[in-house]
Short mmCIF file of C-alpha atoms in Angstrom, two decimals:
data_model
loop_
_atom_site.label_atom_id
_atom_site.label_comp_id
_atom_site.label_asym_id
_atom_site.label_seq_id
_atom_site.Cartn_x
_atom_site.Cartn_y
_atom_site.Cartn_z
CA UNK A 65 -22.28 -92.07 -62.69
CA UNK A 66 -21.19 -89.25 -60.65
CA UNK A 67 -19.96 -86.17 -62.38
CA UNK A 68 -16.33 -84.51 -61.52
CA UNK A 69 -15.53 -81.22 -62.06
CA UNK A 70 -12.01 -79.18 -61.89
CA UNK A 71 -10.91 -77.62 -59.13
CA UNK A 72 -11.64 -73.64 -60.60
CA UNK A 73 -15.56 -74.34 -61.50
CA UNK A 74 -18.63 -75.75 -60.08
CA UNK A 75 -22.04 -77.33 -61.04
CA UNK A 76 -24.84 -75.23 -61.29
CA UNK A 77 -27.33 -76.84 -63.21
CA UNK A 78 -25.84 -77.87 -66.42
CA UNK A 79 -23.57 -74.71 -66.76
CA UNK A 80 -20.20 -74.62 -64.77
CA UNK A 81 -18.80 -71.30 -63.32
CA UNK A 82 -15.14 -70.52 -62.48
CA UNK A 83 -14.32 -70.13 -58.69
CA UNK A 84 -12.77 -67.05 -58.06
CA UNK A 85 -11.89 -67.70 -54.55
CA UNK A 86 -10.08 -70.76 -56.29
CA UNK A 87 -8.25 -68.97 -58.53
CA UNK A 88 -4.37 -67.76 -58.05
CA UNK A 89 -3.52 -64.34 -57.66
CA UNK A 90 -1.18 -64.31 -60.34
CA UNK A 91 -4.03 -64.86 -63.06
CA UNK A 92 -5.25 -61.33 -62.66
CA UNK A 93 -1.67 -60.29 -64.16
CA UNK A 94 -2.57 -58.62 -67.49
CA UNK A 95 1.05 -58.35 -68.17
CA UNK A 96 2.26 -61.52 -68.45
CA UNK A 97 5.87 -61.98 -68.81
CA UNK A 98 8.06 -64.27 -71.61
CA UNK A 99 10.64 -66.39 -70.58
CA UNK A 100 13.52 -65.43 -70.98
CA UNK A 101 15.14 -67.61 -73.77
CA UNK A 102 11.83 -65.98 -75.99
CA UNK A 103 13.11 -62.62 -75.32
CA UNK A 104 15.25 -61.22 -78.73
CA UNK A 105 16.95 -57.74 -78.03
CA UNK A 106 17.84 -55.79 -80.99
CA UNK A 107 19.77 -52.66 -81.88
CA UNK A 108 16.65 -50.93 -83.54
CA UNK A 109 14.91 -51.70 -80.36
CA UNK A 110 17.63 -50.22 -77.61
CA UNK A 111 17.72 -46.77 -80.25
CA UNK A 112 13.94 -46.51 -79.50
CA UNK A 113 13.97 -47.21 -75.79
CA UNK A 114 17.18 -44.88 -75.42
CA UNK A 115 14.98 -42.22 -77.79
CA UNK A 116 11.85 -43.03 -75.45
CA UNK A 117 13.36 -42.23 -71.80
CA UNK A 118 14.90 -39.33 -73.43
CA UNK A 119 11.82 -37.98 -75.01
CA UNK A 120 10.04 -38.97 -71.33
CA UNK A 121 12.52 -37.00 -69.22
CA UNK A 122 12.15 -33.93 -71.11
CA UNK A 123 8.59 -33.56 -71.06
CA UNK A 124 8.85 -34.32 -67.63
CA UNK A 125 11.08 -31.65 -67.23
CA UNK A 126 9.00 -29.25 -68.86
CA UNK A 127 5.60 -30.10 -66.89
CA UNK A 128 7.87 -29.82 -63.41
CA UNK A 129 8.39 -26.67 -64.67
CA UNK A 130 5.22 -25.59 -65.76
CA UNK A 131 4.24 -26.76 -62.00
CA UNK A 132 6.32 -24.20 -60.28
CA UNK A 133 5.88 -21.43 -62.03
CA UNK A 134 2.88 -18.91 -61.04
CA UNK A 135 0.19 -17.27 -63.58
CA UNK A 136 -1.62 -14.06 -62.99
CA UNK A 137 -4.95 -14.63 -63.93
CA UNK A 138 -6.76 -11.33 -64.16
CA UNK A 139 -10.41 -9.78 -64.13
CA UNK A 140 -12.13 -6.47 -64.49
CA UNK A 141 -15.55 -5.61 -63.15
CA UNK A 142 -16.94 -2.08 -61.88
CA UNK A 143 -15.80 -0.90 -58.86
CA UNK A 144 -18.24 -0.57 -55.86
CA UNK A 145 -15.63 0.01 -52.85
CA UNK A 146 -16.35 3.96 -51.27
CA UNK A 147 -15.23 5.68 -48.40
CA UNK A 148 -11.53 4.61 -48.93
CA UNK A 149 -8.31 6.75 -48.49
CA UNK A 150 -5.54 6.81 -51.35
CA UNK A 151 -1.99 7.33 -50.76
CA UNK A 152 0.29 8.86 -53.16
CA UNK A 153 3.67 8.17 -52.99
CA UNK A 154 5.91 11.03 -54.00
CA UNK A 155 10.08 10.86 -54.82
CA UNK A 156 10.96 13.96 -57.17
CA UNK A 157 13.63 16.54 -57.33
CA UNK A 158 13.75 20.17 -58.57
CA UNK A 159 17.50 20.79 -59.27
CA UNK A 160 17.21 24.12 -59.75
CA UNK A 161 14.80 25.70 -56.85
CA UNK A 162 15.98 25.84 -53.14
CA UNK A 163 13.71 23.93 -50.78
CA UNK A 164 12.46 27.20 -48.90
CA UNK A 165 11.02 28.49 -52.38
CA UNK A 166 9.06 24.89 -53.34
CA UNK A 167 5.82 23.74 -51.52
CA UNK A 168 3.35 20.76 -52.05
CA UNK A 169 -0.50 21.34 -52.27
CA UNK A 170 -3.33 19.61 -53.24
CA UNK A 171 -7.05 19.90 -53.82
CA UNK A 172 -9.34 16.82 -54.88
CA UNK A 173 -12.49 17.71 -56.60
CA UNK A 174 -14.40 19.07 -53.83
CA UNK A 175 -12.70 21.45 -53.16
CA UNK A 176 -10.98 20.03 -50.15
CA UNK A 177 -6.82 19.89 -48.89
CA UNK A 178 -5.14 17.34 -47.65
CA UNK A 179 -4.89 18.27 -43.71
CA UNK A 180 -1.09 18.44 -42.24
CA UNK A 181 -0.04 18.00 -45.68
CA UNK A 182 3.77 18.23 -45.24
CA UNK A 183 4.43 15.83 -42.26
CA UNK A 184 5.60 12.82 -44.05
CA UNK A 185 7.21 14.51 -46.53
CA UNK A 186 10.75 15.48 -45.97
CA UNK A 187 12.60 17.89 -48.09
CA UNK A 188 16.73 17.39 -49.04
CA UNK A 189 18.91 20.13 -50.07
CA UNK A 190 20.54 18.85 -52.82
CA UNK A 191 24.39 20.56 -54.54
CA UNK A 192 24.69 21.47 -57.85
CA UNK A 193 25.57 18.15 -58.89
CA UNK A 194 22.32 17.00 -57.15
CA UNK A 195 23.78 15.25 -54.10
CA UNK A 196 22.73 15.63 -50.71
CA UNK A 197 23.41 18.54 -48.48
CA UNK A 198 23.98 17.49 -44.85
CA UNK A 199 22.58 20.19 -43.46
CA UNK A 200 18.53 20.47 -43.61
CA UNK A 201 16.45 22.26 -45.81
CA UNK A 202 15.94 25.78 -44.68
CA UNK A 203 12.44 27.42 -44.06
CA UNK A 204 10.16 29.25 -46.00
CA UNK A 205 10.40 32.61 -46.20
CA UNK A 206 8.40 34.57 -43.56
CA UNK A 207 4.94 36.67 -44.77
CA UNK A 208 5.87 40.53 -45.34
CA UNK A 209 2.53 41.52 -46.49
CA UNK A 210 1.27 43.01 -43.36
CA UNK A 211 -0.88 45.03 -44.79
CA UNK A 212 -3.22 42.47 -45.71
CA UNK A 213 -3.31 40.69 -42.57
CA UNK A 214 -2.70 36.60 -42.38
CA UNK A 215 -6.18 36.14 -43.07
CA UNK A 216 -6.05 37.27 -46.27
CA UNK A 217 -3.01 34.85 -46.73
CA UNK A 218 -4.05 31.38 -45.32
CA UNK A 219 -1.02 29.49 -44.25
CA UNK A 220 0.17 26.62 -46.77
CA UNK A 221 -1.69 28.72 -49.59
CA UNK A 222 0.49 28.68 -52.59
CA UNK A 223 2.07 31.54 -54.68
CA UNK A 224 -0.38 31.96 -58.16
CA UNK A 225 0.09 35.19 -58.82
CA UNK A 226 -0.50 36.90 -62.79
CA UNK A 227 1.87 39.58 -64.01
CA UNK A 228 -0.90 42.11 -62.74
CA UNK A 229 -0.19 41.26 -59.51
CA UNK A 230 3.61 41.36 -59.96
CA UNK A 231 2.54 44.83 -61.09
CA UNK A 232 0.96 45.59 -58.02
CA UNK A 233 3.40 44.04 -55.86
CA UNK A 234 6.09 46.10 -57.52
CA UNK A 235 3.96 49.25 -57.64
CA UNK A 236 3.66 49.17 -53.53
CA UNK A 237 7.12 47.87 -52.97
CA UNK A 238 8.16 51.43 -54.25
CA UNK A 239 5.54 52.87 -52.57
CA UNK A 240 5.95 51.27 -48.97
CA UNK A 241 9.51 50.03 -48.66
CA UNK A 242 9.79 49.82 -45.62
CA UNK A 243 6.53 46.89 -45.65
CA UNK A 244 7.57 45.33 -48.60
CA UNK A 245 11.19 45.34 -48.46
CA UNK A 246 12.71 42.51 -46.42
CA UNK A 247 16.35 42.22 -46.97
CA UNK A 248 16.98 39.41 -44.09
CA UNK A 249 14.48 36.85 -46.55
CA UNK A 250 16.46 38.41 -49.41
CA UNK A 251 19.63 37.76 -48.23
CA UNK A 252 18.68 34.37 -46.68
CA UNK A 253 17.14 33.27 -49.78
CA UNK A 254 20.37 34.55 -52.10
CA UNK A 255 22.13 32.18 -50.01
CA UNK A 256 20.71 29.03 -51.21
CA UNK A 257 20.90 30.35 -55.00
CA UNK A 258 22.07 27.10 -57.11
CA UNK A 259 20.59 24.45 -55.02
CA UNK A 260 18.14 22.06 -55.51
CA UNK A 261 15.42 20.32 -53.32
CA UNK A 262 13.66 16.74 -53.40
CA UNK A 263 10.84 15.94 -51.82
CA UNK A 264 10.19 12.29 -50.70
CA UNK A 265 7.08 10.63 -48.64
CA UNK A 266 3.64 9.97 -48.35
CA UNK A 267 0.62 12.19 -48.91
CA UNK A 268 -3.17 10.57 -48.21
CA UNK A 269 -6.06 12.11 -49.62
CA UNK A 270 -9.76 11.46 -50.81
CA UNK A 271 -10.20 8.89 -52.88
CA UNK A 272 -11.66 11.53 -55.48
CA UNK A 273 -10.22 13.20 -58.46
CA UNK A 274 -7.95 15.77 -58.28
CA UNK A 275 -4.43 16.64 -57.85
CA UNK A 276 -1.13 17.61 -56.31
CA UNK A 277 0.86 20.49 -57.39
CA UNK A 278 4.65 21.96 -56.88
CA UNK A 279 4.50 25.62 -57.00
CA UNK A 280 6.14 28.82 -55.62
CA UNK A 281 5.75 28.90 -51.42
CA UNK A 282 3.83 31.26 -49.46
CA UNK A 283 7.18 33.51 -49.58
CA UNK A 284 6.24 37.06 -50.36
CA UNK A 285 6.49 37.91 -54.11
CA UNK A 286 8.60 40.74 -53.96
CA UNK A 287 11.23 38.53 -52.34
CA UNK A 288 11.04 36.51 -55.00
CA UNK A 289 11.44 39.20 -57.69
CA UNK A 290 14.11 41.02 -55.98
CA UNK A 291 16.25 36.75 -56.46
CA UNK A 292 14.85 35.86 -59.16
CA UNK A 293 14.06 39.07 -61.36
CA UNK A 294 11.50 37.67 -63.03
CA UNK A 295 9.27 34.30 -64.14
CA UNK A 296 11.67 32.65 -66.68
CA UNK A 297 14.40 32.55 -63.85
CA UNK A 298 12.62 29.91 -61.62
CA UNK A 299 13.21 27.25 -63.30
CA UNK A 300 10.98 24.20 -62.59
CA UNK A 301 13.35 21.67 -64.19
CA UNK A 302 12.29 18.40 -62.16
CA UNK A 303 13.20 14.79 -61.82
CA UNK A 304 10.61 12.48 -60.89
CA UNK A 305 12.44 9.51 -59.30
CA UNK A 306 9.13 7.13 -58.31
CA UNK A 307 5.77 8.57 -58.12
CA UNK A 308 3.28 5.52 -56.94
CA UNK A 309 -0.78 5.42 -55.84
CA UNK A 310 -0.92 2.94 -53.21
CA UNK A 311 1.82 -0.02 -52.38
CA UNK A 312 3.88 -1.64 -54.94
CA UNK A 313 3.33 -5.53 -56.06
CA UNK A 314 5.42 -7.80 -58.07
CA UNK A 315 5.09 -6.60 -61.99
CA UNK A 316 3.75 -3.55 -61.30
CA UNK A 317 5.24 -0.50 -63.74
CA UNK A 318 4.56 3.10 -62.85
CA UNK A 319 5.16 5.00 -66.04
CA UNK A 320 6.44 8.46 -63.99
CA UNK A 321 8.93 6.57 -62.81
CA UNK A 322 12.79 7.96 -64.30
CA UNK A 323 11.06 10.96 -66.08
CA UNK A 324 13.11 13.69 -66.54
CA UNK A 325 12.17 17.23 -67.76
CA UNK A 326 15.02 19.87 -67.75
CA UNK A 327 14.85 23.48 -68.89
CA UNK A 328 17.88 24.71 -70.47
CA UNK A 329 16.33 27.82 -70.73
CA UNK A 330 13.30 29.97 -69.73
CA UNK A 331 10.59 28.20 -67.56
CA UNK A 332 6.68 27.00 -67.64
CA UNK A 333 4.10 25.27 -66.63
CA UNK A 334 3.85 20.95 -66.39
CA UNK A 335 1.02 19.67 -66.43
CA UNK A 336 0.70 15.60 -66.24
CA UNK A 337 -3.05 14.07 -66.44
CA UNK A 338 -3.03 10.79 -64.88
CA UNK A 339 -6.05 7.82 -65.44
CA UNK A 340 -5.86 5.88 -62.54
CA UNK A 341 -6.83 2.35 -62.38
CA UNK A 342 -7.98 0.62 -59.22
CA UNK A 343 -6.35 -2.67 -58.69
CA UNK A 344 -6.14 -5.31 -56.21
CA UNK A 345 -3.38 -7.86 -56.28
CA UNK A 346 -4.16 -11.92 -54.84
CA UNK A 347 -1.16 -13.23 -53.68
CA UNK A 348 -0.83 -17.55 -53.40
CA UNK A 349 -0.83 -17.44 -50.09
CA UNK A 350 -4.43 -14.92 -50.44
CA UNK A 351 -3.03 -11.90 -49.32
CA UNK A 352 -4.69 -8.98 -51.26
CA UNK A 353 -2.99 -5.39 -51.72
CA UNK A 354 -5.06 -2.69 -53.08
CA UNK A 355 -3.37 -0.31 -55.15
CA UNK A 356 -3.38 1.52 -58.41
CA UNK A 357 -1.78 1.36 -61.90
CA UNK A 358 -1.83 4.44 -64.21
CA UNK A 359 -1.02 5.99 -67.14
CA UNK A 360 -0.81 9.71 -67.94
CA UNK A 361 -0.25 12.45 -70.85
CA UNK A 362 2.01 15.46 -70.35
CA UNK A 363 0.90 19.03 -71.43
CA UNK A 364 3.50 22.14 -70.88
CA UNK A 365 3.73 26.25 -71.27
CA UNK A 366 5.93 28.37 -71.34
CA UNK A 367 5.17 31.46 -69.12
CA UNK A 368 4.84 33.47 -72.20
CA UNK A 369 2.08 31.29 -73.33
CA UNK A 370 0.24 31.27 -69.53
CA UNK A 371 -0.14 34.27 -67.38
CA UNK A 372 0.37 31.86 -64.38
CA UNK A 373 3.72 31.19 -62.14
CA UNK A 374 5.85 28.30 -63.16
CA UNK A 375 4.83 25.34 -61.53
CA UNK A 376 3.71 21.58 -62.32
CA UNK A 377 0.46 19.89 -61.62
CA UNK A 378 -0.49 16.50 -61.57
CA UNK A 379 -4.26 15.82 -62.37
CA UNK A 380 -5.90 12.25 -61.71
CA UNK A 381 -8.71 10.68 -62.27
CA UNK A 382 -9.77 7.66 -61.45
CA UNK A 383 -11.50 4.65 -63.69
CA UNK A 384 -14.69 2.89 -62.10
CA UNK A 385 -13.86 -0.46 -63.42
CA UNK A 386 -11.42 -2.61 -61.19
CA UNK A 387 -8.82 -4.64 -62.16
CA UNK A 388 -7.93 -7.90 -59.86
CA UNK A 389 -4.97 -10.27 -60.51
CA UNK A 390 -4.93 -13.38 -59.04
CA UNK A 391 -1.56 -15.48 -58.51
CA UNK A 392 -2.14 -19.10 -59.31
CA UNK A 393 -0.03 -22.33 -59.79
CA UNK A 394 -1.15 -25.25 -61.31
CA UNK A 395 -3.02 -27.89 -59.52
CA UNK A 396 -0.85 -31.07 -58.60
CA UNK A 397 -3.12 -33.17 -59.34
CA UNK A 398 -3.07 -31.82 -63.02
CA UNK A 399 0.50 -32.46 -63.13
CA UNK A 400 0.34 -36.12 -61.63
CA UNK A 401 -2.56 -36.62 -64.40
CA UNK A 402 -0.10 -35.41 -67.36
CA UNK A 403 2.75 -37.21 -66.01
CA UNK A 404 1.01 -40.32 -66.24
CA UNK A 405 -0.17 -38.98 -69.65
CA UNK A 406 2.95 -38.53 -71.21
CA UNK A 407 4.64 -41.94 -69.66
CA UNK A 408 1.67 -44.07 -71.23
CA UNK A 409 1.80 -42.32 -74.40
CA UNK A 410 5.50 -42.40 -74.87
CA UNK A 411 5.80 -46.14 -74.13
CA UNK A 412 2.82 -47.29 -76.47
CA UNK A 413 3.94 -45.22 -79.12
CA UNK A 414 7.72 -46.72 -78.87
CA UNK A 415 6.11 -50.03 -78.45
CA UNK A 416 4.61 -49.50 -82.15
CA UNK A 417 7.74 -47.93 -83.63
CA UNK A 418 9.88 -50.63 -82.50
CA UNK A 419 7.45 -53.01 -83.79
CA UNK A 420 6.96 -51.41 -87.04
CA UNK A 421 11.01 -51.43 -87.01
CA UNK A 422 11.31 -55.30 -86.07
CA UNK A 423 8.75 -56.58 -89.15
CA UNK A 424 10.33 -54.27 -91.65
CA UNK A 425 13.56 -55.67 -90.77
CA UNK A 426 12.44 -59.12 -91.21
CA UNK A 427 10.47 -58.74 -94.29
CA UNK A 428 13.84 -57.45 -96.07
CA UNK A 429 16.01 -59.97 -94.49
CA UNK A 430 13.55 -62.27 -95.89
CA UNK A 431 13.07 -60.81 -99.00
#
């Protein structure tokens, strides 16, 4: 007798195999559905689906968060880059020193100035009150020591003189008057008496140790004197409004920043000594910016401690490990993966609750 067979298998032999070609689509659904007269709802079971999207939409919430916000992922390894220039960005304010008397120098560890030092940096007169003066900052006073010839004076070399050499200055003032006196700097300089000065802009250097230094100007000595009267009466009370090496990224904190250091009396000598830290800074879109962070100690004398002129130094160094920060954001593929994570997770778990909910309820309606 022939054999028959249903329409989802075949004969092979004497085994049968299903026909997948035969088979409907809808018996690959691994979630098949109830009808719906089988379906119970109950109140336990609407609390834990209400408590389930809720609990979903806040995690949610927190990984779309988590997604657009940016890490800095950092690393430190020893700096190889040479031949580099480093710009220091200056912002401070003497209140108490006219612009003609205050000059900017600096000398890295070679030995070496910064050429055309002063052409980006501009110098305000500033009121008692420290605003700005409209009118610009007068010169420095002219050389009166003729005697010595310029090249015994370099120009842009800065006033360190001891109180032997006041001695001297005021021991040949009386006996050459007519060199060493110069009443139109005197008078020009008694003029600006009670001003102040800031300095703003950009000086490049070596990328070397050393430092930059406010100090007395070129102006001759006995001018000075003959203003001033003596040491304690330049007063190098100064405001450092930003002082920054290299350009500024987001989070970066320079620690000179709002310093303040005011004499109420006498004067002295600052001295800050900086440790510079190379950085570079990776923005999302990879755009780098090499700069510097830094920190620094603070060392001052007063001029009866130090037989040098009131002025104030800033000494760096710089550390040969690099620091790099990287900007990142978290992958979205990451997100999509946790997403899916917490969705899953939430439901089964409900699923159990409610189900641990729905038999205990029976077993005490039943008990």
């Amino acid at each position: 007798a022939a054999s028959s067979h249903s329409p989802i298998s075949r004969a092979c032999g004497s085994r049968t195999y299903p026909s997948f070609a035969a088979m409907p689509l809808s018996s690959f659904d691994v979630y098949p559905k109830t009808l719906k007269e089988f379906r119970q709802r109950t109140v336990s079971g609407a609390l834990v689906s209400v408590g389930c999207m809720a609990l979903i939409g806040i995690l949610s919430a927190i990984e779309v968060s988590d997604l657009l916000t940016t890490t800095l992922v950092d690393h430190l390894f020893v700096d190889t880059t040479r031949g580099q220039r480093l710009d220091i960005h200056i912002n401070i304010s003497f209140p108490a020193l006219p612009c003609s008397v205050v000059t900017l120098d600096t000398l890295d560890m070679s030995g070496n100035h910064a050429d055309d030092l002063m052409r980006n940096i501009s110098k305000t007169r500033l009121d008692a009150t420290g605003a700005a003066l409209d009118t610009p900052a007068a010169p420095a006073s002219r050389h009166l020591l003729a005697v010595q010839g310029p090249q015994m004076l370099p120009a842009g070399a800065l006033l360190q003189l001891t109180r032997s050499d006041a001695l001297l200055s005021q021991l040949l003032a009386h006996l050459l008057p007519n060199v060493f006196e110069d009443k139109e700097a005197i008078a020009e300089l008694r003029k600006h008496v009670g001003e102040g000065c800031r300095l703003e802009g950009t000086v490049t250097v070596n990328r070397v140790a050393g430092n930059f230094h406010f100090a007395m100007s070129e102006a001759d000595h006995h001018t000075l004197m003959s203003v001033f009267r003596d040491r304690e009466s330049l007063n190098v009370s100064h405001h450092i409004h930003s002082i920054a090496f290299g350009d500024s990224y987001p989070g970066l904190v320079n620690p000179l920043d709002g310093v303040a250091k005011d004499l109420s009396t006498g004067s002295g000598y600052f001295q800050y000594y900086i440790k510079m830290v190379p950085t570079v800074y990776e923005a999302l879109d990879g755009a780098q910016t090499h700069t510097n962070q830094y920190s620094y100690t603070e060392l001052f004398r007063t001029t009866k401690e130090t037989e040098k002129m009131p002025a104030v130094y800033f000494h760096y160094e710089i550390s040969p490990i690099m620091a790099k920060f990287v900007q990142s954001r978290r992958p979205l593929g990451h997100f999509l993966t946790t997403f899916c994570a917490i969705v899953g997770g939430v439901f089964t778990v409900a699923g159990l609750l409610d189900s641990c909910i729905h038999r205990m309820s029976k077993w005490s309606k039943s008990s």
